[in-house]
Amino acid sequence: MGMLSNLSVFPLSMLLLAATLVGCDFSDDDNSDQTKISGVVQTGCGSTSLKTGAFSQVELYKSTGGNAELIGASSADDQGHFWIGFDDDENPGIYFLKARLDNQIDLMAVLGTEMTSNVVINELTTVAAAYSYARFFDFQTDLIAGSGDLLPLQIAAGMNANLADAQSGCPSTVMLNTPNADQTNSLRSLRSLANLASYCVADATVCLPQLQSYVSSGSNQQPTGLLDSLVLLARNPAGDVSGIYDLSRKQDVYEPDLERIPDAWTLAVKVNDTGSAQYTFGGAANTVFDERGYAWINNNVVQGDTVSSNVIVVLKPDGSPSDGKNGTPLSPVTGGGILGPGLGITYNKVSDTIWLGDFGWGGVNPSDSGNGSVSEIALDGQPISPDSAYDGGTDRVQGILVDNQGNVWSANYGNDKVIVFPGGDPQQAVEIGISCQPFGLAHNPQDDTVWVATVGCQEGVADSVVAHYSLQNGVITQLSSTTVGDVLKGLDVDFDGSVWVASGSDSSVYHLSADGNVLDRITGVTGLASPWNVRIDDAGNVWVSNFGSMDPFDLDNIYSNAAVSVLAGARSNSGKPAGTPLSPSTGYTLPSAGEEVILFDGTPLSQTGTNQPKFTPMMRSVSAVPDRAGNLWVSNNWKPNFHTDLTHNPGGDGMIIFVGLAEPTTPGRTQ
C-alpha cells in the first residue's frame, strides 16, 4: 500500500466550522480574521479524554526550517478540549502542537505541512513525534528545531504520519496494514511506548525518575521530562531495554502491545510498493537520495524468479512510490539499458542525473547481450543513456560513483577493471586493471580520490584487496593496495580519510588508515554476519548491512535474525574509540509479531521447496543508508534461505526504514 499521509486536509475556511465538532462553545472568542484549529488532549486512542483539566496550556508552533515559532496558544477545558486562533503567513513550514501538564510532562502532536482539524494530542502522537524528530529536538526548549533547511523537517513529518494519525491519535493506516501490522513488531512497539508514556502521565513521580535513569545512561544529555526522555530513547534504543519494557507493562491503554522484550526500542516502517503491480520489488539493492530526498533503489531481479530486473524503484521521502508529478519520476523507472542493477547507483550533482551499474543476473551479462553496463537517468525518470546503455569497455558493473569533477567511476566485476568516464563521457573512457573482481567503490571528497574493494580470486584465500586511486590529466594512478579480509564488497571513507570495508567470508569490518594500513578488524560483535556494505553517517558512525552466511556447505543456511549493525567511526559523536560497537549484541533487528510475511500482490512470501509460512520481515541486506532526517533505509535484498532460493527465487521484498535511528546525512556521499 502507499505511504501517503492519511490525514484529511481541510481548507482554512473550514477550520472554524470544524472547531464546533469537539462540543465546545467558543463564540465569545471568535475572531474571523484568524485561522482556527481545534482538538482534544487525551489519554489513549479513542478513549475518554483527560478530565482533570491538568493539560491547561496547549501551544501551536510552526517551523520554517530553523527554530520553532509560537503562533498560538489556548487553555484546554476540563474535558481536554481546546481551540486556538492564530495568525499565519504563507511561508511553508511544519506545524506541531504541545500540551503541557507541568514542567516535566509534555505531550506533542505533529500536524505536518498542512493544518488539520480535530487534532488529538496523546501519548501515541507524542511517541511518533519523538522518534520522527529525534534528530531535530532542541533540549533547551523541548521543541522541534532545524538547522535552516525545511526539507529534513518535511521528511520527518512524512515518517511521523506513517506512525500516527493526528486526527484520531491512533496508529496510522500504514502501521495497521500490510506489510506492517503484525508482520513486524513495530506496531506493538509503538503501542508499548505509548503505554510507557501513559504511565508517566498517570504517575510521574514514580515513572519519570526511572525512565530518565534508563535513557540517560551513556548519553551526554540529562532529560528533564517525558518528551526529551522519549527523544533520548529514540536516539539510543539499545539502552536498558528490559527496564523500559517493565515500565511499559504498567499500563494497557494501547492494545495489543508487545508480548515479549524486544532487542531494542526501535520503530521501523516497512514498504513494498514500487508503484506497479507488474514490476514489484525483487531484491532491493543499494539506495541513493537526490536533493529532493527521493530514494532511488536498484532492483536486482523479477520477484519470484532469477531473471534480471529492468527497472529501478523511486520512492518519495515518506516511502510511497514517486508519482511523476511536478517533474518527479513515475516509479518504477525503466529504459536506458537498465538490466539487473546491483550495488552500483549514484547521484551526479554535477549533471543532476542518476547513474547505475547494470550487472545482470540469472546468467545474463549485459556486455554479452549487446548492452552496455552503465545507465544514466534524468531526475524526472527519463532515460538519458540509449536502450543499449553505455559501454566504454565496462562489464558487469557493481560499484559506481561520481567524483568532484563529474567523472564517473565504475568497478567492473566482469573484466577486472576500474573504468572512468571523464566528465561522464563513455567515448573518452580510461581504465586500469585490478585483480580480482572489483566490487565496491568509495569517494574521498576531500582529495577527490577513489577507493576500490575486490571480492578476490578464490574464496577462503587471502587475495581480496583495497586499492586507492587518483585521476590526473586523464590517467588513473594507483596510490596504494592492501591485501585484507576475504570477499570484500562495500566500503566507505571516514571524515579523517580512513576507510571502512565489509568483508563477507570472515564476518568482519576492517578499518584502514588513509595510506592503506590496516588499523583494526571488528568481528564477532553487534550482530555482524557476513557484512555486505558500510555507510558512514554525518555523525561519523559506521552503519553495516549484513547479508548473512553464504556457506556453500550449509544446506540449511537460513538467516532468520537479519540485522543492521553500527560501529563508532573515527569521529563518532558517541565519543567512543573507532570500531566500538554501538548497536546491541543482536544488531538492530525487526522481528515478526506473529503474522506471516505477505508480498505486495497479497501472496505469502515464497521460498522454493517449502510451503511453511515465513516470519522474516527483515531479510538479507546489501545496504543501510541514512536520509536527511536520520531515517535508516535498509534493503531487503535476498530471502532468508540462501540455498533453497539461490537458483529459483532469491529476491527480497522491499525496504525497512528505521525511524530516526541514524544521524541526518546529506546526499552525494555515494559509493
XYZ file of C-alpha atoms in Angstrom:
671
model
C 0.000 0.000 0.000
C 1.078 3.598 -0.401
C 2.701 5.540 2.385
C 0.867 8.815 1.852
C -0.374 10.547 4.965
C -3.906 9.549 5.874
C -4.658 12.909 7.461
C -7.548 14.783 5.875
C -6.511 18.296 4.918
C -9.162 20.940 5.424
C -9.358 24.318 3.721
C -8.650 27.084 6.196
C -12.213 28.332 5.814
C -13.475 25.020 7.210
C -11.440 25.083 10.396
C -13.841 27.361 12.285
C -16.727 25.039 11.472
C -14.637 22.033 12.497
C -13.996 23.618 15.898
C -17.641 23.044 16.858
C -17.195 19.287 16.438
C -15.459 18.959 19.799
C -18.632 20.153 21.533
C -17.349 23.455 22.940
C -18.745 26.953 22.563
C -16.026 29.449 21.726
C -18.320 32.084 20.239
C -17.150 34.770 22.670
C -13.576 34.290 21.489
C -14.318 34.219 17.790
C -12.156 36.382 15.555
C -12.986 35.931 11.885
C -9.602 37.330 10.832
C -7.721 34.435 12.380
C -7.099 30.871 11.300
C -8.518 28.410 13.810
C -7.733 24.883 14.944
C -9.495 22.687 17.476
C -8.721 19.412 19.179
C -8.527 17.420 22.370
C -5.804 16.330 24.775
C -6.484 12.806 25.935
C -5.059 9.581 27.215
C -5.442 6.626 24.863
C -6.663 6.159 21.347
C -10.393 6.721 21.087
C -10.741 6.621 24.866
C -12.110 9.186 27.297
C -10.175 12.421 27.344
C -8.351 13.669 30.408
C -10.908 15.116 32.802
C -8.595 16.718 35.316
C -8.019 19.797 33.215
C -4.349 19.322 34.035
C -3.211 19.922 30.467
C -4.316 23.513 30.724
C -1.884 25.013 28.224
C -1.834 23.954 24.561
C 0.653 25.690 22.257
C 0.781 25.748 18.461
C 4.181 26.087 16.772
C 5.459 26.485 13.248
C 8.979 25.885 11.988
C 10.135 27.013 8.563
C 13.441 25.191 8.948
C 15.000 26.879 11.952
C 13.772 27.434 15.486
C 10.067 26.914 16.055
C 7.860 29.980 16.437
C 4.900 30.055 18.828
C 1.949 31.178 16.721
C -0.980 30.417 19.015
C -1.962 29.126 22.438
C -5.070 28.234 24.395
C -6.255 26.743 27.658
C -7.957 23.360 27.484
C -11.252 22.847 29.288
C -11.816 20.197 31.943
C -12.509 17.625 29.220
C -9.236 18.359 27.437
C -10.849 20.250 24.542
C -9.068 23.270 23.116
C -9.469 25.852 20.380
C -6.699 28.076 19.073
C -6.992 31.119 16.848
C -3.776 32.277 15.230
C -2.282 34.415 12.512
C -0.269 32.607 9.856
C 1.855 33.644 6.907
C 2.133 31.921 3.539
C 5.615 30.539 4.125
C 5.823 26.738 4.022
C 6.603 25.094 7.326
C 5.931 22.308 9.799
C 3.125 22.685 12.349
C 3.048 20.943 15.704
C 1.152 21.169 18.987
C 2.437 20.822 22.513
C 0.247 20.237 25.572
C 1.809 20.982 28.950
C 0.858 19.291 32.216
C 3.739 20.732 34.210
C 7.436 21.339 33.716
C 8.069 17.601 33.337
C 5.130 16.199 31.377
C 4.520 17.451 27.835
C 2.638 15.734 25.058
C 3.089 16.561 21.361
C 1.320 16.031 18.046
C 2.888 16.824 14.663
C 0.446 18.112 12.046
C 2.982 18.253 9.216
C 2.968 20.698 6.339
C -0.801 21.274 6.288
C -3.137 22.445 9.028
C -5.705 19.839 10.070
C -8.804 19.978 12.261
C -9.966 17.868 15.214
C -6.444 17.097 16.334
C -5.783 14.566 19.084
C -2.765 15.038 21.329
C -1.972 11.902 23.309
C 0.832 9.581 24.296
C 0.958 7.808 20.941
C 1.262 11.024 18.920
C 3.997 12.034 21.378
C 5.992 8.853 20.758
C 5.606 9.304 16.986
C 6.865 12.900 17.229
C 9.797 11.959 19.488
C 11.028 9.263 17.098
C 10.373 11.102 13.827
C 12.065 14.274 15.080
C 14.650 12.631 17.326
C 17.466 14.322 15.400
C 15.771 17.744 15.369
C 14.974 18.217 19.041
C 16.195 21.254 20.979
C 16.850 20.072 24.527
C 16.934 23.664 25.780
C 13.414 24.496 24.622
C 11.902 20.988 24.342
C 10.807 21.907 20.817
C 11.419 20.713 17.265
C 14.159 22.763 15.631
C 16.007 22.615 12.317
C 19.286 23.953 11.023
C 17.770 26.298 8.464
C 16.691 23.759 5.846
C 12.997 22.865 5.798
C 13.321 19.664 3.741
C 14.629 17.434 6.577
C 11.720 18.559 8.772
C 9.295 17.767 5.947
C 10.830 14.306 5.568
C 10.427 13.733 9.309
C 6.785 14.837 9.067
C 6.178 12.122 6.485
C 7.592 9.479 8.811
C 5.518 10.857 11.692
C 2.379 10.399 9.575
C 3.495 6.838 8.814
C 3.395 6.117 12.552
C 0.422 8.077 13.899
C -2.820 9.663 12.705
C -3.004 13.116 14.291
C -6.777 13.281 13.826
C -7.546 10.100 15.741
C -4.496 9.714 17.971
C -4.318 6.101 16.796
C -1.661 4.271 14.753
C -1.756 5.236 11.082
C -3.290 3.056 8.402
C 0.288 2.437 7.261
C 1.108 0.741 10.556
C -2.210 -1.114 10.745
C -1.934 -2.780 7.346
C 0.436 -4.974 5.325
C 3.415 -5.045 5.076
C 3.394 -3.743 8.652
C 0.620 -4.637 11.139
C 1.735 -7.783 12.988
C 4.043 -8.817 10.160
C 6.629 -6.798 12.155
C 6.775 -5.876 15.836
C 6.842 -2.099 15.218
C 3.096 -1.521 15.645
C 3.174 -3.266 19.010
C 6.375 -1.433 19.973
C 4.638 1.852 19.167
C 1.746 0.923 21.469
C 4.091 -0.266 24.224
C 5.961 3.028 24.145
C 2.646 4.880 24.281
C 1.721 2.799 27.340
C 5.031 3.777 28.897
C 4.224 7.452 28.298
C 0.723 6.901 29.680
C 2.184 5.510 32.885
C 4.357 8.608 33.270
C 1.338 10.846 32.693
C -0.634 8.942 35.330
C 2.171 8.707 37.906
C 5.065 10.961 37.019
C 6.661 10.847 40.460
C 7.271 7.090 40.157
C 7.616 6.566 36.385
C 9.671 9.542 35.295
C 12.766 9.129 37.516
C 13.086 5.508 36.396
C 12.642 6.407 32.733
C 15.177 9.230 32.983
C 17.696 6.888 34.546
C 17.220 4.252 31.829
C 17.587 6.629 28.870
C 20.380 8.862 30.186
C 22.873 6.039 30.652
C 25.735 6.598 28.225
C 24.293 9.901 26.991
C 25.707 13.388 27.425
C 22.143 14.677 27.747
C 20.238 14.616 31.020
C 16.481 14.546 30.371
C 14.226 16.797 32.418
C 10.847 15.406 31.416
C 8.841 12.864 29.465
C 9.270 14.297 25.980
C 13.055 14.632 25.998
C 13.322 11.186 27.634
C 11.466 9.659 24.689
C 13.747 11.529 22.277
C 16.818 10.112 24.019
C 15.297 6.629 23.848
C 14.797 7.053 20.099
C 18.441 8.109 19.761
C 19.715 5.231 21.890
C 17.156 2.425 21.623
C 19.577 -0.262 22.804
C 19.980 1.015 26.376
C 18.133 -0.561 29.303
C 15.676 -2.457 27.106
C 14.220 -4.634 29.860
C 13.767 -1.704 32.245
C 11.808 0.217 29.609
C 9.725 -2.879 28.916
C 8.826 -3.237 32.596
C 7.604 0.370 32.691
C 5.544 -0.173 29.533
C 3.695 -3.051 31.244
C 2.321 -0.767 33.974
C -0.430 0.485 31.650
C -2.575 -1.196 29.000
C -4.247 1.844 27.434
C -2.946 0.969 23.951
C -3.557 -2.640 22.938
C -2.359 -5.063 21.744
C 1.210 -4.226 22.654
C 4.422 -6.243 22.835
C 4.215 -9.653 24.463
C 7.973 -10.024 24.907
C 11.031 -7.847 25.374
C 12.379 -6.531 22.048
C 16.051 -6.494 21.055
C 15.921 -2.690 21.071
C 13.319 0.088 21.211
C 13.445 0.921 17.516
C 10.446 1.820 15.370
C 10.531 0.780 11.720
C 8.240 1.195 8.732
C 8.315 -1.470 6.049
C 7.485 -0.526 2.437
C 6.995 -2.824 -0.555
C 5.026 -0.766 -3.104
C 7.050 0.180 -6.199
C 4.104 1.928 -7.839
C 3.430 -1.024 -10.143
C 1.713 -4.367 -9.661
C 3.706 -5.671 -12.646
C 7.178 -4.613 -11.510
C 7.324 -5.353 -7.795
C 10.359 -5.400 -5.520
C 12.686 -8.302 -6.227
C 15.993 -7.833 -4.481
C 16.167 -4.194 -3.394
C 19.847 -3.311 -3.535
C 21.703 -0.048 -2.979
C 19.918 3.268 -2.395
C 20.895 6.848 -3.192
C 18.974 10.025 -2.330
C 18.648 13.020 -4.615
C 18.422 16.655 -3.500
C 14.643 16.374 -3.020
C 15.008 13.462 -0.613
C 13.680 10.917 -3.125
C 15.135 7.415 -2.775
C 16.455 5.745 -5.959
C 16.767 1.998 -5.381
C 18.372 -0.636 -7.593
C 16.231 -3.757 -8.023
C 18.097 -6.979 -8.845
C 15.581 -9.471 -10.201
C 11.955 -10.138 -11.043
C 10.145 -11.225 -7.890
C 9.715 -14.998 -7.788
C 12.406 -15.601 -10.421
C 16.110 -15.096 -11.156
C 15.506 -13.067 -14.322
C 17.256 -9.687 -14.374
C 15.037 -6.762 -13.489
C 14.926 -3.913 -15.994
C 13.613 -1.305 -13.542
C 14.772 0.782 -10.639
C 12.375 1.936 -7.928
C 11.933 5.560 -6.877
C 10.209 6.318 -3.574
C 9.180 9.638 -2.074
C 10.806 10.659 1.212
C 7.914 9.048 3.118
C 8.402 5.709 1.341
C 5.462 5.944 -1.050
C 6.073 5.441 -4.809
C 7.077 8.513 -6.767
C 4.011 9.580 -8.780
C 5.517 11.556 -11.669
C 4.048 14.887 -10.584
C 5.892 18.227 -10.636
C 8.898 16.915 -12.533
C 9.365 13.829 -10.379
C 9.781 10.333 -11.860
C 6.958 7.843 -12.186
C 8.071 4.736 -10.315
C 9.288 2.255 -11.292
C 11.683 3.692 -13.871
C 12.740 1.699 -16.924
C 14.713 2.314 -20.130
C 18.263 3.448 -20.698
C 19.522 -0.127 -20.823
C 18.727 -0.953 -17.174
C 19.431 -4.658 -16.732
C 19.847 -6.384 -13.373
C 21.318 -3.417 -11.462
C 23.360 -4.419 -8.419
C 25.298 -2.383 -5.859
C 26.122 0.455 -8.229
C 23.925 3.556 -8.081
C 24.963 7.169 -7.554
C 23.667 10.719 -7.775
C 25.671 13.039 -10.035
C 25.277 16.531 -8.579
C 27.246 17.992 -11.490
C 24.767 16.822 -14.150
C 21.782 16.294 -11.796
C 21.340 12.718 -13.004
C 21.315 9.192 -11.606
C 23.952 6.702 -12.790
C 23.713 2.976 -12.184
C 25.625 -0.180 -12.991
C 23.946 -2.976 -14.954
C 25.312 -6.187 -13.501
C 22.883 -8.723 -14.943
C 21.539 -11.772 -13.085
C 20.345 -15.237 -13.976
C 23.260 -15.783 -16.337
C 22.630 -12.597 -18.300
C 25.732 -10.488 -18.882
C 24.877 -7.020 -20.245
C 28.031 -6.976 -22.385
C 27.386 -10.419 -23.885
C 23.800 -9.494 -24.722
C 24.858 -6.410 -26.663
C 24.002 -3.911 -23.936
C 26.483 -1.739 -22.154
C 26.916 -1.888 -18.426
C 26.144 1.663 -17.291
C 22.839 3.560 -17.446
C 22.039 7.231 -16.870
C 18.602 8.543 -15.857
C 17.363 12.133 -15.517
C 15.741 13.166 -12.230
C 12.329 13.197 -13.931
C 12.813 9.490 -14.707
C 13.577 9.872 -18.401
C 16.466 7.732 -19.675
C 19.490 9.602 -20.993
C 21.563 6.578 -21.963
C 20.324 4.639 -25.018
C 18.401 1.369 -24.805
C 21.748 -0.349 -25.254
C 23.109 1.610 -22.230
C 26.676 2.948 -22.171
C 29.632 0.655 -22.791
C 33.083 2.220 -22.771
C 34.662 -1.174 -22.041
C 32.549 -1.839 -18.958
C 31.495 -5.356 -17.978
C 29.151 -6.420 -15.166
C 29.404 -3.159 -13.253
C 28.909 -3.200 -9.488
C 30.130 -0.087 -7.654
C 29.710 3.274 -9.369
C 30.321 6.850 -8.213
C 30.935 10.386 -9.419
C 33.904 12.452 -8.201
C 34.055 16.193 -7.600
C 34.750 16.895 -11.284
C 31.817 14.881 -12.606
C 33.958 11.918 -13.681
C 32.026 8.634 -13.470
C 33.952 5.704 -11.925
C 32.850 2.069 -12.217
C 34.032 -1.206 -10.674
C 33.883 -3.815 -13.426
C 33.419 -7.195 -11.806
C 33.322 -8.962 -15.174
C 36.701 -7.908 -16.607
C 38.772 -6.894 -13.540
C 38.986 -3.206 -14.414
C 38.319 0.173 -12.895
C 36.941 2.356 -15.693
C 36.346 6.107 -15.632
C 34.144 8.147 -17.984
C 35.766 11.620 -17.861
C 33.005 14.159 -17.429
C 30.546 11.289 -17.826
C 31.578 10.659 -21.458
C 31.848 6.913 -22.239
C 33.577 7.731 -25.534
C 36.592 9.024 -23.592
C 36.816 6.117 -21.146
C 40.111 5.372 -19.381
C 40.860 2.247 -17.375
C 43.245 0.437 -15.067
C 43.427 -3.273 -14.289
C 42.840 -4.687 -10.796
C 42.772 -8.273 -9.538
C 40.274 -9.851 -8.831
C 36.586 -8.934 -9.243
C 36.336 -5.277 -8.195
C 33.057 -4.676 -6.397
C 32.714 -1.618 -4.143
C 33.787 1.991 -4.678
C 34.075 4.862 -2.209
C 34.932 8.504 -2.819
C 37.001 10.770 -0.613
C 35.650 14.241 -1.456
C 38.481 15.942 0.445
C 41.187 14.914 -2.011
C 38.890 13.665 -4.816
C 40.390 10.161 -4.777
C 38.607 6.805 -5.029
C 38.951 3.556 -3.072
C 38.111 0.138 -4.552
C 37.375 -3.181 -2.805
C 37.686 -6.520 -4.593
C 35.999 -9.854 -3.941
C 39.203 -11.776 -4.637
C 40.031 -14.642 -6.944
C 39.182 -17.532 -4.655
C 37.020 -17.618 -1.546
C 38.962 -18.677 1.525
C 42.213 -17.387 0.060
C 43.566 -14.064 1.315
C 43.651 -12.266 -2.017
C 40.982 -9.582 -1.585
C 42.424 -6.075 -1.801
C 41.560 -2.486 -1.009
C 43.197 -0.178 -3.552
C 43.420 3.618 -3.718
C 43.369 5.634 -6.981
C 43.536 9.150 -8.316
C 42.696 10.558 -11.743
C 45.052 13.229 -13.049
C 45.167 14.540 -16.626
C 43.116 11.610 -17.870
C 45.379 8.991 -16.273
C 44.366 6.675 -13.402
C 47.171 6.206 -10.871
C 47.258 3.626 -8.091
C 48.276 5.201 -4.770
C 48.211 2.086 -2.574
C 46.995 -1.515 -2.486
C 46.396 -3.586 0.650
C 45.574 -7.284 0.838
C 42.976 -7.658 3.571
C 39.897 -9.706 4.512
C 38.049 -12.279 2.457
C 35.358 -11.485 -0.154
C 35.164 -7.710 0.206
C 32.079 -5.867 -1.038
C 31.122 -2.317 0.008
C 33.292 0.346 1.649
C 33.190 3.995 2.701
C 35.594 6.783 3.614
C 35.535 8.373 7.073
C 35.924 12.092 7.794
C 39.626 11.676 8.533
C 40.241 9.896 5.211
C 40.373 6.414 6.738
C 38.455 3.555 5.112
C 35.933 1.023 6.396
C 35.241 -2.112 4.346
C 32.805 -5.021 4.690
C 34.405 -8.473 4.499
C 31.848 -11.225 3.988
C 33.552 -14.559 4.348
C 35.201 -13.781 7.691
C 32.212 -11.735 9.006
C 34.374 -8.715 9.693
C 34.645 -4.996 9.128
C 38.170 -3.695 8.547
C 39.381 -0.181 9.309
C 42.288 1.105 7.184
C 44.261 4.299 7.506
C 44.334 6.950 4.790
C 47.576 5.438 3.479
C 46.110 1.917 3.325
C 47.449 0.339 6.516
C 45.114 -1.943 8.475
C 44.204 -0.287 11.783
C 41.617 -2.691 13.146
C 39.431 -5.701 12.471
C 35.967 -5.786 14.071
C 34.321 -9.207 14.239
C 32.148 -11.369 16.468
C 30.160 -8.430 17.845
C 26.979 -6.392 17.439
C 25.213 -8.764 15.057
C 27.872 -8.809 12.337
C 27.022 -11.632 9.927
C 28.787 -11.693 6.561
C 28.531 -7.913 6.149
C 27.974 -6.669 2.602
C 28.247 -2.917 2.825
C 29.076 0.024 5.096
C 27.903 3.632 5.145
C 29.123 6.471 7.360
C 26.527 8.967 8.549
C 27.152 12.646 9.246
C 27.836 11.895 12.919
C 30.761 9.673 11.958
C 29.067 6.369 12.783
C 29.564 3.330 10.542
C 26.355 1.537 9.521
C 26.816 -2.066 8.419
C 24.329 -4.070 6.337
C 24.531 -7.811 6.960
C 23.829 -10.405 4.293
C 24.266 -13.490 6.457
C 26.291 -16.562 5.711
C 26.657 -17.857 2.152
C 28.350 -21.072 3.289
C 28.101 -23.427 0.279
C 28.242 -26.490 2.548
C 25.410 -25.442 4.880
C 22.251 -26.590 3.121
C 20.089 -25.295 5.982
C 21.550 -21.810 5.839
C 18.641 -19.584 6.950
C 19.334 -16.035 8.097
C 16.214 -15.629 10.235
C 17.533 -12.904 12.564
C 18.674 -10.356 9.968
C 20.202 -7.226 11.474
C 21.889 -3.937 10.747
C 24.882 -3.006 12.894
C 26.577 0.270 13.816
C 30.137 0.997 14.913
C 31.788 4.166 16.137
C 33.725 5.805 13.330
C 36.899 7.863 13.528
C 34.986 10.991 14.606
C 31.871 9.417 16.063
C 29.588 11.692 18.062
C 29.406 8.874 20.601
C 32.862 9.883 21.792
C 33.893 6.222 21.795
C 37.007 4.812 20.105
C 36.740 3.902 16.435
C 35.364 0.403 15.958
C 33.398 0.321 19.220
C 30.041 -1.448 18.722
C 27.096 0.920 19.279
C 24.241 -1.443 18.425
C 23.110 -4.306 20.696
C 24.704 -7.741 20.506
C 21.954 -8.825 18.119
C 22.327 -5.767 15.922
C 19.140 -3.833 15.166
C 16.543 -6.384 14.103
C 12.898 -6.331 13.026
C 11.112 -9.473 14.233
C 7.613 -10.611 13.391
C 4.746 -10.083 15.844
C 3.093 -13.308 14.699
C 1.759 -12.725 11.179
C 3.446 -14.260 8.154
C 5.136 -12.005 5.610
C 2.897 -11.057 2.688
C 4.163 -9.749 -0.656
C 2.718 -6.642 -2.307
C 0.415 -8.749 -4.508
C -1.151 -10.310 -1.416
C 0.541 -13.693 -1.715
C 2.715 -15.119 1.067
C 6.462 -14.752 0.824
C 7.543 -17.799 -1.168
C 10.696 -19.748 -0.605
C 11.115 -22.512 -3.135
C 10.779 -26.039 -1.800
C 8.708 -25.297 1.308
C 5.107 -24.325 1.923
C 5.560 -23.218 5.518
C 4.604 -19.628 6.462
C 7.511 -17.202 6.644
C 8.000 -14.874 9.602
C 11.046 -12.907 8.469
C 10.022 -9.308 7.650
C 13.678 -8.213 7.547
C 15.961 -10.163 5.220
C 19.491 -10.375 3.872
C 20.626 -6.829 3.204
C 23.206 -5.137 0.969
C 22.722 -1.505 2.010
C 21.790 0.638 5.001
C 21.635 4.315 4.037
C 20.592 7.275 6.245
C 18.407 10.006 4.756
C 18.383 13.723 5.577
C 16.063 13.215 8.562
C 18.075 10.373 10.093
C 15.829 7.563 8.917
C 17.872 4.482 8.031
C 16.771 2.770 4.792
C 17.745 -0.907 4.804
C 17.302 -3.108 1.725
C 15.566 -6.478 1.825
C 17.800 -7.899 -0.887
C 17.667 -11.675 -0.569
C 15.287 -14.120 1.062
C 16.473 -15.756 4.314
C 17.042 -19.289 2.976
C 20.180 -18.893 0.900
C 20.427 -22.263 -0.827
C 16.754 -23.050 -1.326
C 16.180 -19.858 -3.266
C 19.599 -19.429 -4.830
C 18.711 -20.673 -8.294
C 14.940 -20.123 -8.292
C 13.575 -17.253 -6.217
C 16.107 -15.105 -4.342
C 14.747 -11.553 -4.411
C 13.746 -9.870 -1.159
C 10.522 -7.911 -0.926
C 11.161 -4.227 -0.184
C 12.737 -1.764 2.243
C 12.880 -1.412 6.021
C 13.003 2.196 7.275
C 14.192 2.613 10.865
C 12.729 5.919 12.006
C 15.230 8.448 13.388
C 17.864 5.803 14.093
C 20.833 7.445 12.322
C 22.224 10.941 12.017
C 20.735 13.066 9.192
C 23.094 12.643 6.243
C 23.475 14.962 3.289
C 23.071 13.445 -0.198
C 26.007 12.994 -2.510
C 28.203 10.827 -0.277
C 27.785 7.888 -2.619
C 29.520 4.601 -3.261
